[in-house]
Structures are given as structure tokens and as C-alpha cells.
Short mmCIF file of C-alpha atoms in Angstrom, two decimals:
data_model
loop_
_atom_site.label_atom_id
_atom_site.label_comp_id
_atom_site.label_asym_id
_atom_site.label_seq_id
_atom_site.Cartn_x
_atom_site.Cartn_y
_atom_site.Cartn_z
CA MET F 1034 -173.25 150.45 -4.14
CA LYS F 1035 -177.01 150.71 -4.56
CA PHE F 1036 -179.27 149.56 -1.75
CA ILE F 1037 -182.66 147.97 -2.26
CA TYR F 1038 -185.08 146.85 0.36
CA THR F 1039 -187.50 143.91 0.62
CA SER F 1040 -191.14 144.83 1.23
CA HIS F 1041 -190.71 143.39 4.76
CA ALA F 1042 -187.79 145.79 5.53
CA GLU F 1043 -189.74 148.69 4.05
CA GLU F 1044 -192.76 147.90 6.23
CA LYS F 1045 -190.57 147.59 9.42
CA LEU F 1046 -189.27 151.10 8.81
CA THR F 1047 -192.85 152.45 9.24
CA GLU F 1048 -193.40 150.83 12.60
CA ARG F 1049 -193.20 152.72 15.88
CA GLU F 1050 -190.18 150.93 17.46
CA PRO F 1051 -187.71 151.66 14.63
CA LYS F 1052 -188.85 155.28 14.47
CA LYS F 1053 -188.49 155.57 18.31
CA LEU F 1054 -184.92 154.22 18.10
CA GLY F 1055 -183.96 156.41 15.23
CA ILE F 1056 -183.62 153.60 12.70
CA ASP F 1057 -183.84 154.80 9.15
CA LYS F 1058 -182.35 153.86 5.76
CA ARG F 1059 -179.34 156.07 6.36
CA LYS F 1060 -178.54 154.25 9.64
CA ILE F 1061 -179.05 150.83 8.02
CA GLN F 1062 -176.81 151.68 5.08
CA GLU F 1063 -174.10 153.16 7.41
CA ILE F 1064 -173.97 149.91 9.39
CA VAL F 1065 -173.75 147.74 6.29
CA GLN F 1066 -170.92 149.87 4.90
CA ASN F 1067 -169.03 150.15 8.22
CA PRO F 1068 -170.04 147.36 10.54
CA GLU F 1069 -168.46 146.81 13.94
CA VAL F 1070 -168.96 143.07 13.42
CA ILE F 1071 -169.97 141.06 10.35
CA ASP F 1072 -171.18 137.45 10.41
CA GLU F 1073 -170.49 135.70 7.12
CA SER F 1074 -171.22 132.19 8.43
CA ASP F 1075 -174.58 131.90 6.55
CA LYS F 1076 -173.34 133.07 3.16
CA PRO F 1077 -174.91 134.26 0.94
CA VAL F 1078 -176.94 135.97 3.67
CA LEU F 1079 -174.85 138.29 5.82
CA MET F 1080 -175.39 140.08 9.16
CA ALA F 1081 -173.77 143.45 9.85
CA ILE F 1082 -173.89 144.75 13.41
CA GLY F 1083 -173.26 148.31 14.48
CA GLU F 1084 -173.97 150.67 17.37
CA LEU F 1085 -177.46 152.05 17.54
CA ASP F 1086 -177.25 153.78 20.94
CA ASN F 1087 -175.54 153.24 24.29
CA ASP F 1088 -177.68 150.17 25.11
CA HIS F 1089 -178.49 148.76 21.65
CA SER F 1090 -176.89 147.42 18.50
CA LEU F 1091 -178.56 147.34 15.12
CA CYS F 1092 -178.38 144.01 13.31
CA VAL F 1093 -178.97 144.18 9.54
CA ILE F 1094 -179.54 141.04 7.50
CA TYR F 1095 -178.66 141.46 3.81
CA ARG F 1096 -177.29 139.82 0.68
CA TYR F 1097 -175.49 140.91 -2.46
CA ILE F 1098 -177.58 140.69 -5.68
CA GLN F 1099 -175.34 141.48 -8.67
CA GLU F 1100 -174.12 144.96 -7.87
CA ARG F 1101 -176.72 145.88 -5.27
CA ILE F 1102 -177.22 145.19 -1.61
CA LEU F 1103 -180.62 143.76 -0.71
CA ILE F 1104 -181.65 144.67 2.83
CA ILE F 1105 -183.78 141.70 4.00
CA THR F 1106 -184.52 142.75 7.55
CA PHE F 1107 -183.07 144.50 10.61
CA PHE F 1108 -183.64 144.48 14.31
CA PRO F 1109 -182.34 146.23 17.43
CA ALA F 1110 -180.72 144.00 20.05
CA LYS F 1111 -179.20 144.52 23.47
CA LYS F 1112 -175.59 145.57 22.94
CA GLY F 1113 -173.23 142.63 23.03
CA ARG F 1114 -175.86 139.94 22.49
CA TYR F 1115 -174.89 139.08 18.93
CA GLU F 1116 -171.43 140.61 18.81
CA LEU F 1117 -170.06 138.26 21.52
CA LYS F 1118 -171.60 135.18 19.80
CA ILE F 1119 -169.99 135.99 16.55
CA LEU F 1120 -166.58 136.97 17.92
CA SER F 1121 -166.37 133.82 20.06
CA ARG F 1122 -166.57 131.48 17.06
#
């Protein structure tokens, strides 16, 4: 599957916090392909959540466009914050 990024997501990748936490395109794509948790409640926009480090998860917001995955945005979150909300539905 081919990944494409919005200009917003591309710009976020150049900021200090993502670099400090080791967030890059490889990590984003890994989480979308093998999420620990996926939230499909807002289809067609999806959220994949995966481990970033011992204290943080990485949340990736994306959608499918034809045969590509469009990465809309991403953000680190305290581990368990979003996972528990999704799993308790």
C-alpha cells in the first residue's frame, strides 16, 4: 500500500517534539499497518494507535483514498489515554 501525507502531517514531522520522540514516516506507517488498537467509529477517517515508547502511544489519523493511505495527522499521547476509551465502547 502506498502512503501519502497531507501538508499538515509533513510539516509536523519537521517539528522538534516528533523528532525528540523518534516519530518519523517509518514509525507512522508501522503503526497504521500493525496497530495495537484501531478506531473505526468515524469512518471514513480512522485512528490507529501503537506504542511509541514506555510512556507514550502514537495516534495516527488517516483515511483510504483509492489504493493509497492518506496520513492526515499524528500525535503522541500518554499511554492508555485513547486505547482505553476505544476498547471500552
